[in-house]
PDB file of C-alpha atoms and ligand atoms in Angstrom:
ATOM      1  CA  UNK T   1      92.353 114.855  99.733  1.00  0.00           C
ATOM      2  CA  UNK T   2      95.176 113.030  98.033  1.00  0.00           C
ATOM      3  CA  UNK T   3      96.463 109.759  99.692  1.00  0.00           C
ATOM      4  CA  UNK T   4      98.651 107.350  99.849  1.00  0.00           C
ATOM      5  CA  UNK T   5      98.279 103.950 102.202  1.00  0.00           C
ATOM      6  CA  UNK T   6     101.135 101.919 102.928  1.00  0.00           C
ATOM      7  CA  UNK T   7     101.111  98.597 104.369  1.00  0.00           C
ATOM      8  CA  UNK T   8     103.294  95.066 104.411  1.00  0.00           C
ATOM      9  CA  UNK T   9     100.997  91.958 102.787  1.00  0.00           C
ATOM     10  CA  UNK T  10      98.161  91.680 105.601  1.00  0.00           C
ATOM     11  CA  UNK T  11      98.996  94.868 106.889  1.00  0.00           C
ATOM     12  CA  UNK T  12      94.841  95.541 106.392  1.00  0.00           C
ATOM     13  CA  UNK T  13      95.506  97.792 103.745  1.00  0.00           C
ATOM     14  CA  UNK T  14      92.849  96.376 101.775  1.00  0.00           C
ATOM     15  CA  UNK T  15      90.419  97.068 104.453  1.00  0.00           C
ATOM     16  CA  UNK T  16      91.186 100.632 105.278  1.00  0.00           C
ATOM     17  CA  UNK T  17      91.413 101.856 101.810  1.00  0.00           C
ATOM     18  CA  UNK T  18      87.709 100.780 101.441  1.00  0.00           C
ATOM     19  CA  UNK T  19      86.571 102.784 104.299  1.00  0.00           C
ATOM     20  CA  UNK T  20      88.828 105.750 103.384  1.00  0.00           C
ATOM     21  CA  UNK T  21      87.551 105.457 100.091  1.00  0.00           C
ATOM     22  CA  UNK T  22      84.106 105.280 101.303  1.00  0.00           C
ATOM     23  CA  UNK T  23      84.499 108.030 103.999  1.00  0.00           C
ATOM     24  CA  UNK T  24      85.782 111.025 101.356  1.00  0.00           C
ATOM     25  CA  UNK T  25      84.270 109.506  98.102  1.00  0.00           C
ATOM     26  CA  UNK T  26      87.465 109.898  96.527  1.00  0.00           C
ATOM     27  CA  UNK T  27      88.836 107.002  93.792  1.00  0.00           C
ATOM     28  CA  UNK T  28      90.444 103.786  95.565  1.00  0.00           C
ATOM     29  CA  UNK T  29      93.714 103.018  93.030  1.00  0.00           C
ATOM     30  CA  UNK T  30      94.769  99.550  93.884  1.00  0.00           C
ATOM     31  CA  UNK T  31      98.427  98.795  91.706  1.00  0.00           C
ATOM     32  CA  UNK T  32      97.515  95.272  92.760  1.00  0.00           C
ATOM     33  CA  UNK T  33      93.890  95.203  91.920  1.00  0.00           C
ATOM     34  CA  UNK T  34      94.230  96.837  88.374  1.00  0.00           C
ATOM     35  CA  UNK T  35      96.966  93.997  87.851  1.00  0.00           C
ATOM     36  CA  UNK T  36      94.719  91.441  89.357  1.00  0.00           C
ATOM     37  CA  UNK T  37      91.852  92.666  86.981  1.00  0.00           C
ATOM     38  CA  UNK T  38      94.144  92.258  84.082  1.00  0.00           C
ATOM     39  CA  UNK T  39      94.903  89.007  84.694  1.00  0.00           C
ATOM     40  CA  UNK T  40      90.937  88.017  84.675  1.00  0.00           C
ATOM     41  CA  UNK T  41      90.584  89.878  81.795  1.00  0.00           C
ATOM     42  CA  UNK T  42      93.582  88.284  80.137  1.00  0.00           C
ATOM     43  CA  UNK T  43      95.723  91.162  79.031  1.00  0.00           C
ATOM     44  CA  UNK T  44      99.394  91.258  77.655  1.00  0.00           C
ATOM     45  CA  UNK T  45      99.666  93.507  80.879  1.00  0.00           C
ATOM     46  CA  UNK T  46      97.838  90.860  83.105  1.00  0.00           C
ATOM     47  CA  UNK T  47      99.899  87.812  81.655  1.00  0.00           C
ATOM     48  CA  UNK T  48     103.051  89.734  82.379  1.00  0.00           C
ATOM     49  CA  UNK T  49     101.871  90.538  85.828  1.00  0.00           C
ATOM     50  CA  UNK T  50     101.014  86.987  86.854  1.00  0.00           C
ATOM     51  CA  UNK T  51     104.614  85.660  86.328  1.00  0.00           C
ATOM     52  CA  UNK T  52     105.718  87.979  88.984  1.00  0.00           C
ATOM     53  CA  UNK T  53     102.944  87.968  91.309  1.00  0.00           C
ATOM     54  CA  UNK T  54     102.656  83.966  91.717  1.00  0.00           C
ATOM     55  CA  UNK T  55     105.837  83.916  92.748  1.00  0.00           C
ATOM     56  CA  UNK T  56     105.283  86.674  95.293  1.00  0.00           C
ATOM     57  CA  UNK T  57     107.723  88.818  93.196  1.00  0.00           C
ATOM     58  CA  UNK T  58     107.067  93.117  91.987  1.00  0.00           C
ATOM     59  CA  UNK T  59     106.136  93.562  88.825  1.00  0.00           C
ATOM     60  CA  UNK T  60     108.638  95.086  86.803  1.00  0.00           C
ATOM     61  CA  UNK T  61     108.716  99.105  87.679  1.00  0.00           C
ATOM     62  CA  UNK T  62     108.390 100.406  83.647  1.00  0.00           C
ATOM     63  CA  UNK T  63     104.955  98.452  83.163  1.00  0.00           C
ATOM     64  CA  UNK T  64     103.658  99.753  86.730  1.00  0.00           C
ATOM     65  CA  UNK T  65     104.386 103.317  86.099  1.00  0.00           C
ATOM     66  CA  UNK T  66     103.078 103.337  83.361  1.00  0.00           C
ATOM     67  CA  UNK T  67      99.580 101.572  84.370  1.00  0.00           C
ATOM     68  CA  UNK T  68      99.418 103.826  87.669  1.00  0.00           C
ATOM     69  CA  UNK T  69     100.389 107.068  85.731  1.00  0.00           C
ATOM     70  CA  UNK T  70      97.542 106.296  83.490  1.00  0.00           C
ATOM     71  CA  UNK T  71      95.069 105.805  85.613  1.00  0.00           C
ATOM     72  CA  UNK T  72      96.023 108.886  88.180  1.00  0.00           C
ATOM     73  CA  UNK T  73      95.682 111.186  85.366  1.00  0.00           C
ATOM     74  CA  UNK T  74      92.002 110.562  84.755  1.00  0.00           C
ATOM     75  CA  UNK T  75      89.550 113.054  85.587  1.00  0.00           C
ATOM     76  CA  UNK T  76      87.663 111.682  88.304  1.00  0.00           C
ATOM     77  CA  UNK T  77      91.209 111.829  90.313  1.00  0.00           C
ATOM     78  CA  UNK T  78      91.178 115.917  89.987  1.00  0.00           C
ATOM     79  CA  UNK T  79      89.691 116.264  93.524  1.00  0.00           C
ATOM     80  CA  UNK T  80      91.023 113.650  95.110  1.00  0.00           C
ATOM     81  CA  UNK T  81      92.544 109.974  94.993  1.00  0.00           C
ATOM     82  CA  UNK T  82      93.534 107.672  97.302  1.00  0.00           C
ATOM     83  CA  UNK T  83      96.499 105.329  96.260  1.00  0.00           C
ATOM     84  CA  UNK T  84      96.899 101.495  97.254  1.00  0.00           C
ATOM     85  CA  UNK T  85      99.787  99.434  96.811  1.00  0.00           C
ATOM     86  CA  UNK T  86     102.020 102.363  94.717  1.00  0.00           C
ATOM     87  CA  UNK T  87     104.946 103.323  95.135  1.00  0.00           C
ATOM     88  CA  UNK T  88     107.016 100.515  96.397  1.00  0.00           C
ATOM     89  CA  UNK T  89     110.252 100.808  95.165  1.00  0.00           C
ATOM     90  CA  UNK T  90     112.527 103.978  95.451  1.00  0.00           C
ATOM     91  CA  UNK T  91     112.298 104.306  91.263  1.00  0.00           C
ATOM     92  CA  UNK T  92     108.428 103.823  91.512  1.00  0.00           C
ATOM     93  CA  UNK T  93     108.484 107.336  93.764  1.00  0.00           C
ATOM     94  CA  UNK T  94     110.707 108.880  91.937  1.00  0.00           C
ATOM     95  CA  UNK T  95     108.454 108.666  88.481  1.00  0.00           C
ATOM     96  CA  UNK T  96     105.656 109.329  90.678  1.00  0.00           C
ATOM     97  CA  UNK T  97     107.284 112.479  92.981  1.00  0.00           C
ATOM     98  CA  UNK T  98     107.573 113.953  88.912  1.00  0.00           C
ATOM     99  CA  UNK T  99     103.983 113.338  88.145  1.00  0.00           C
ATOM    100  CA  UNK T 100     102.440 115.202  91.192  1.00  0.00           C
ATOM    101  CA  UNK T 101     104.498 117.719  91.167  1.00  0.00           C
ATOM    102  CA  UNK T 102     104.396 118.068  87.681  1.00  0.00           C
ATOM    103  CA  UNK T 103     100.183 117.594  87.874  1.00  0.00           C
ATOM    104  CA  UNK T 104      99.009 119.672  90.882  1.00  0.00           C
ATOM    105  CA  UNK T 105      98.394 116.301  92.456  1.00  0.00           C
ATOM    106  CA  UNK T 106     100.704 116.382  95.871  1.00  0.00           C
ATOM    107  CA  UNK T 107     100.188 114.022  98.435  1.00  0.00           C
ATOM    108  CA  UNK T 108      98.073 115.604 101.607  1.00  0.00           C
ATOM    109  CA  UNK T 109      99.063 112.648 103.529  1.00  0.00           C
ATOM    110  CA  UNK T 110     100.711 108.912 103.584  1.00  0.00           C
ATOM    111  CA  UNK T 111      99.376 106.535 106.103  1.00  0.00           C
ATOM    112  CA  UNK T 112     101.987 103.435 107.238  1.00  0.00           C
ATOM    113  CA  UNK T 113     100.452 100.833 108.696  1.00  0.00           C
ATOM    114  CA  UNK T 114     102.646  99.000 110.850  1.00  0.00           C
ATOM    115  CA  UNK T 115     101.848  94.993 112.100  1.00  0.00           C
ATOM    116  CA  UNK T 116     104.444  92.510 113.703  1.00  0.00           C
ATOM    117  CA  UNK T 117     105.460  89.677 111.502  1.00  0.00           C
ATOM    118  CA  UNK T 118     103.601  87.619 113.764  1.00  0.00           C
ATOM    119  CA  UNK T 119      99.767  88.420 112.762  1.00  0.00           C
ATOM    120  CA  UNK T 120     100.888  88.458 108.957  1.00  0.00           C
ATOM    121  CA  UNK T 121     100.558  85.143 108.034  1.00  0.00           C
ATOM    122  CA  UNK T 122      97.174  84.154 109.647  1.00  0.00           C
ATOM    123  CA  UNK T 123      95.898  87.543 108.203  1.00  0.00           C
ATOM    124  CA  UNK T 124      97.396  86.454 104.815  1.00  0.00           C
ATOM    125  CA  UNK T 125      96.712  82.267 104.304  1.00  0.00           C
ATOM    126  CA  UNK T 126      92.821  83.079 105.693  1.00  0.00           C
ATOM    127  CA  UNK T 127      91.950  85.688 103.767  1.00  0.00           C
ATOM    128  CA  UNK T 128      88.821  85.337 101.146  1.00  0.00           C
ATOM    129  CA  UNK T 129      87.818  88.009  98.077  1.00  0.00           C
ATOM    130  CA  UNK T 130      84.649  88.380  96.670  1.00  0.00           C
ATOM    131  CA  UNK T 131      84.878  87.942  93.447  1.00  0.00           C
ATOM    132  CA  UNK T 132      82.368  90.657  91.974  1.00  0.00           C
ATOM    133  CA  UNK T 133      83.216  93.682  94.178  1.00  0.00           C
ATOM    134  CA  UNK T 134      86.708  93.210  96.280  1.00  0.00           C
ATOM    135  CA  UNK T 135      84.886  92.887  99.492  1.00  0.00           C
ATOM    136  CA  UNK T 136      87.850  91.274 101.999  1.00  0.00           C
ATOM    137  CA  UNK T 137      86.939  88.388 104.701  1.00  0.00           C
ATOM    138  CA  UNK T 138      88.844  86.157 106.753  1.00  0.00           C
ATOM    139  CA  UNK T 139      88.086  82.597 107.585  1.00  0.00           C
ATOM    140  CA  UNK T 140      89.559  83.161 111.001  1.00  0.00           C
ATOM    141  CA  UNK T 141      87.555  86.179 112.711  1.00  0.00           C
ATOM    142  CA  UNK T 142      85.721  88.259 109.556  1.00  0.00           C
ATOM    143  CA  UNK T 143      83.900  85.167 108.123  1.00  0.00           C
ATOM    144  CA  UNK T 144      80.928  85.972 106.103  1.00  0.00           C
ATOM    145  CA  UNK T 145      77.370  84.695 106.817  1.00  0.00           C
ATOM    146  CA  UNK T 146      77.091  82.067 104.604  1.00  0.00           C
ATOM    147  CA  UNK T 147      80.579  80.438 103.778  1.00  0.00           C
ATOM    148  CA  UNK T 148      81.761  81.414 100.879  1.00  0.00           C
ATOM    149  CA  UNK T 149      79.613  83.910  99.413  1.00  0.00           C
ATOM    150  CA  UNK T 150      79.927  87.323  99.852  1.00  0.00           C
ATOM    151  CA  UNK T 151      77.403  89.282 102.423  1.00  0.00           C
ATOM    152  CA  UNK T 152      77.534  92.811 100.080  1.00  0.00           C
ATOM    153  CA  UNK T 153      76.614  91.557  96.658  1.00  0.00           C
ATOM    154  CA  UNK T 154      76.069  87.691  97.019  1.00  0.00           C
ATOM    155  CA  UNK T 155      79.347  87.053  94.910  1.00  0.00           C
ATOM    156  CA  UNK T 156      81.066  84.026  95.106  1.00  0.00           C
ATOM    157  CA  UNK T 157      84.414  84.468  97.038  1.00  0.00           C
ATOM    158  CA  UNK T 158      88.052  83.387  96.216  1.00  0.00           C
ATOM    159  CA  UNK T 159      91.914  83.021  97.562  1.00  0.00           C
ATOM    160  CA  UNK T 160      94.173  84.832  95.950  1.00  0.00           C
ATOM    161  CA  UNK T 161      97.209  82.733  94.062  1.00  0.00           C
ATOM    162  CA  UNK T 162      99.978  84.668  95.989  1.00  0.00           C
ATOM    163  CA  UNK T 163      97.978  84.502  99.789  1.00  0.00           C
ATOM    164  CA  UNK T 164     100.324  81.219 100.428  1.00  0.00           C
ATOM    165  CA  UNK T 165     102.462  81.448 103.219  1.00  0.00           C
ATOM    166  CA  UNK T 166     105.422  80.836 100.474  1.00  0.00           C
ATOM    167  CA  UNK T 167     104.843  83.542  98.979  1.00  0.00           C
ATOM    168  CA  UNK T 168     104.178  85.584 101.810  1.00  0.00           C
ATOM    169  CA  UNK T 169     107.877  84.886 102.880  1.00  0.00           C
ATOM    170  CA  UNK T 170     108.780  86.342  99.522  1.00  0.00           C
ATOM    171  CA  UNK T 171     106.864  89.563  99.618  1.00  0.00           C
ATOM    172  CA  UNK T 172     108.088  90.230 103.172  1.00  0.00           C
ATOM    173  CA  UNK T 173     112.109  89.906 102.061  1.00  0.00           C
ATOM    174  CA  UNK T 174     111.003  92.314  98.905  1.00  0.00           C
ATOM    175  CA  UNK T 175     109.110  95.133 101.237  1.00  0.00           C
ATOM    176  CA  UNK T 176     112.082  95.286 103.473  1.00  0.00           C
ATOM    177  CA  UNK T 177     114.535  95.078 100.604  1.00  0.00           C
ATOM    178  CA  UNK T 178     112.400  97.737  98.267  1.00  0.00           C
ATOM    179  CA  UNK T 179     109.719  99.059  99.994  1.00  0.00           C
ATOM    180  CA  UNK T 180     111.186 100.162 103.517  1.00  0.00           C
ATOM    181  CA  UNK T 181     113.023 102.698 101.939  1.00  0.00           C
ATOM    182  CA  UNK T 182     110.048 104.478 100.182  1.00  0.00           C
ATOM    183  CA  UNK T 183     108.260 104.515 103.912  1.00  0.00           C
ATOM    184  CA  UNK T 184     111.374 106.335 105.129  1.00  0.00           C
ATOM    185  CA  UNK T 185     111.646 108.654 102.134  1.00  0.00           C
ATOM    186  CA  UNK T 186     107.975 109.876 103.319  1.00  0.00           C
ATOM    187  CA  UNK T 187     108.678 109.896 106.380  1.00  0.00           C
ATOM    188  CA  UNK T 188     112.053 111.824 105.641  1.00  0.00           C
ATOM    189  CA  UNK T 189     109.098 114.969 103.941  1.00  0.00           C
ATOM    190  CA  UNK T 190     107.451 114.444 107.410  1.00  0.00           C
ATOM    191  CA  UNK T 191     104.447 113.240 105.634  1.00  0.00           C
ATOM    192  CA  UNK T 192     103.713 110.252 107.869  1.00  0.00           C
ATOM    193  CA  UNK T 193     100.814 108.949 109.834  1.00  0.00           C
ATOM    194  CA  UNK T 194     102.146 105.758 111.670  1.00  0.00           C
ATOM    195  CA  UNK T 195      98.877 103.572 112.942  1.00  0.00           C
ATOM    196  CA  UNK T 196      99.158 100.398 114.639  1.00  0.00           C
ATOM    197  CA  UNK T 197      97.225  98.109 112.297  1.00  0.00           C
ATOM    198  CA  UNK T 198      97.539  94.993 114.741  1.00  0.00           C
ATOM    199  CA  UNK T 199      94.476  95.527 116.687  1.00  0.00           C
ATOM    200  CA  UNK T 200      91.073  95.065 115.366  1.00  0.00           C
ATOM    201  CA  UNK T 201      89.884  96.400 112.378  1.00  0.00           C
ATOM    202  CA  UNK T 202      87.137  98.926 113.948  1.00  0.00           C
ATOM    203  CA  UNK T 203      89.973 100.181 116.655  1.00  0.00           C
ATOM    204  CA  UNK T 204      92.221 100.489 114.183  1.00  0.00           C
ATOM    205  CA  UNK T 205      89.749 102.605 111.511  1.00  0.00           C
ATOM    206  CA  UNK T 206      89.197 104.554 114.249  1.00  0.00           C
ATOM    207  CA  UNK T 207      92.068 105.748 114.532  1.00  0.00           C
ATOM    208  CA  UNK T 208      93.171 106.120 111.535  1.00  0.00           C
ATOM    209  CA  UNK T 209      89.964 108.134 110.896  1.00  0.00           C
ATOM    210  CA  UNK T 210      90.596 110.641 113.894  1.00  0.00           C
ATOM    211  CA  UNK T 211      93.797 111.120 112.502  1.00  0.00           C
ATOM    212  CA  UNK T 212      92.997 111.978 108.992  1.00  0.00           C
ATOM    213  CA  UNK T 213      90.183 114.393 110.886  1.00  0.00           C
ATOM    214  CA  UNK T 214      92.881 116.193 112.107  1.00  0.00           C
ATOM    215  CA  UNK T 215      94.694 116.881 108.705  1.00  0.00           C
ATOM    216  CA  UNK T 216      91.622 117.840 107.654  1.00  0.00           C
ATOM    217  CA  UNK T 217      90.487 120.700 109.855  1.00  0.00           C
ATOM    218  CA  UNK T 218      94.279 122.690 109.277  1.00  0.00           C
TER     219      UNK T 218
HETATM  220  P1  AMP O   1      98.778  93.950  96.590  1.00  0.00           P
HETATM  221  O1  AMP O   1      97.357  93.705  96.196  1.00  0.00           O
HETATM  222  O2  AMP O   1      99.071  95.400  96.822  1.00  0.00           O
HETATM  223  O3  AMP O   1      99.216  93.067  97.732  1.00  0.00           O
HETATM  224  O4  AMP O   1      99.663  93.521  95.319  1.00  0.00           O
HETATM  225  C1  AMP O   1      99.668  92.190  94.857  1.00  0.00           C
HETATM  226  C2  AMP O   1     100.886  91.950  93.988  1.00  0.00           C
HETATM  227  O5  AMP O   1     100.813  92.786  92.821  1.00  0.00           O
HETATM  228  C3  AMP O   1     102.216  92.275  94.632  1.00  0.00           C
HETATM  229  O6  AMP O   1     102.713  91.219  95.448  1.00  0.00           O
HETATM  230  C4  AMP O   1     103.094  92.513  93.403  1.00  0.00           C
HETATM  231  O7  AMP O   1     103.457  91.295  92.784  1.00  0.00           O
HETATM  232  C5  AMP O   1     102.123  93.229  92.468  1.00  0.00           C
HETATM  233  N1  AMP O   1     102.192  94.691  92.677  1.00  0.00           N
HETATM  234  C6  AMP O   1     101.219  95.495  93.206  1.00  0.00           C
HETATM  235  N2  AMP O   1     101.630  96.768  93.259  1.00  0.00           N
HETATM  236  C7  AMP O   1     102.885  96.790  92.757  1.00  0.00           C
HETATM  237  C8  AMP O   1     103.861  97.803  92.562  1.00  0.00           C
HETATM  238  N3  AMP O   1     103.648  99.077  92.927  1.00  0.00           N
HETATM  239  N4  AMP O   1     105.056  97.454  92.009  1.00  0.00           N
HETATM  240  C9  AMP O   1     105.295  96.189  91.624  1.00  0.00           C
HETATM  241  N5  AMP O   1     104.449  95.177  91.812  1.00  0.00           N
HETATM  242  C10 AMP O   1     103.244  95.452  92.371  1.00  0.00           C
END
């Protein structure tokens, strides 16, 4: 099953992608994540990135191509991948419309997650990482047993620089501005699975999971 999750900053996309991944054992690739790991690891790539994401900004679209297109075309994506965070600008899909096609690896299915402005920014400012394995928390109602270390592998967890409500103001204006019209390109192929992502996270894997169930079974 090839996928693609879609999601505004706090949207839970995070979240879902780790029980989607977990649920069809398929590869979790997180544009965000691999820029996030470059920046720990000190890369040209990640110093480039960081400039952009502090500031709540996309990273330039030739550098994120490139990374994603690199990474999609490994093996272990063959049978399967589900993709996190990519494409989100109209160039972004268009580079990435020419790989699939071009590499057998079509999109089964896009999921948009879809949360009022209104939950974003207490989802955003109180959310916690583990810093070992990704593992998501939230100081406000997903708090993990011992305050600030991470219930799956003991890790120690962190906030992320761009999880400020500053920046969160930021990445909203550039989703609408760049990333709305990928959604409605999908949705334009008829590709979409609209969930409401504003209820809790078990109702709203739930539902997300009966509706992949469905793809499934055609
Ligand atoms: P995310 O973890 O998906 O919220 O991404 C965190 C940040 O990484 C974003 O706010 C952007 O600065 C950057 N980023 C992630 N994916 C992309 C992308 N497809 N294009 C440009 N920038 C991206």
């Amino acid at each position: 099953m090839n996928i693609l999750i879609m999601g505004i900053a706090g949207s839970g996309k995070g979240t879902m992608a780790e029980f989607i991944k977990e649920h069809y054992k398929i590869p979790h690739i997180s544009s965000g994540e691999m820029f996030r790991e470059s920046i720990r690891n000190k890369t040209p790539l990640g110093l480039l990135a960081k400039q952009y994401i502090d500031h709540g900004l996309l990273v330039p679209d030739d550098v994120t191509i490139q990374m994603v297109r690199d990474r999609i075309m490994q093996p272990d994506c063959d049978h399967g991948y589900l993709l996190d965070g990519f494409p989100r600008t109209m160039i972004q899909t268009g580079a990435f419309e020419k790989l699939i096609d071009d590499t057998n690896r079509e999109l089964d299915k896009v999921i948009n997650l879809n949360v009022g402005f209104e939950h974003l920014e207490k989802r955003i400012t109180g959310r916690r990482l583990c810093k070992d394995c990704g593992s998501i928390y939230n100081i406000h109602n997903h708090r993990p047993k011992v305050e600030g270390v991470c219930d799956v592998c003991g890790g120690s967890l962190y906030q992320r620089s761009d999880d400020t409500t500053q920046q969160l103001e930021i990445r909203i204006k550039e989703y609408e501005h760049l990333t709305k019209p990928v959604i409605d390109f999908y949705i334009g192929k008829g590709d979409v699975i609209q969930i409401d992502a504003s209820k809790e996270v078990p109702e709203v894997w739930n539902e997300l999971k009966t509706n992949l169930e469905e793809i499934d079974d055609h």
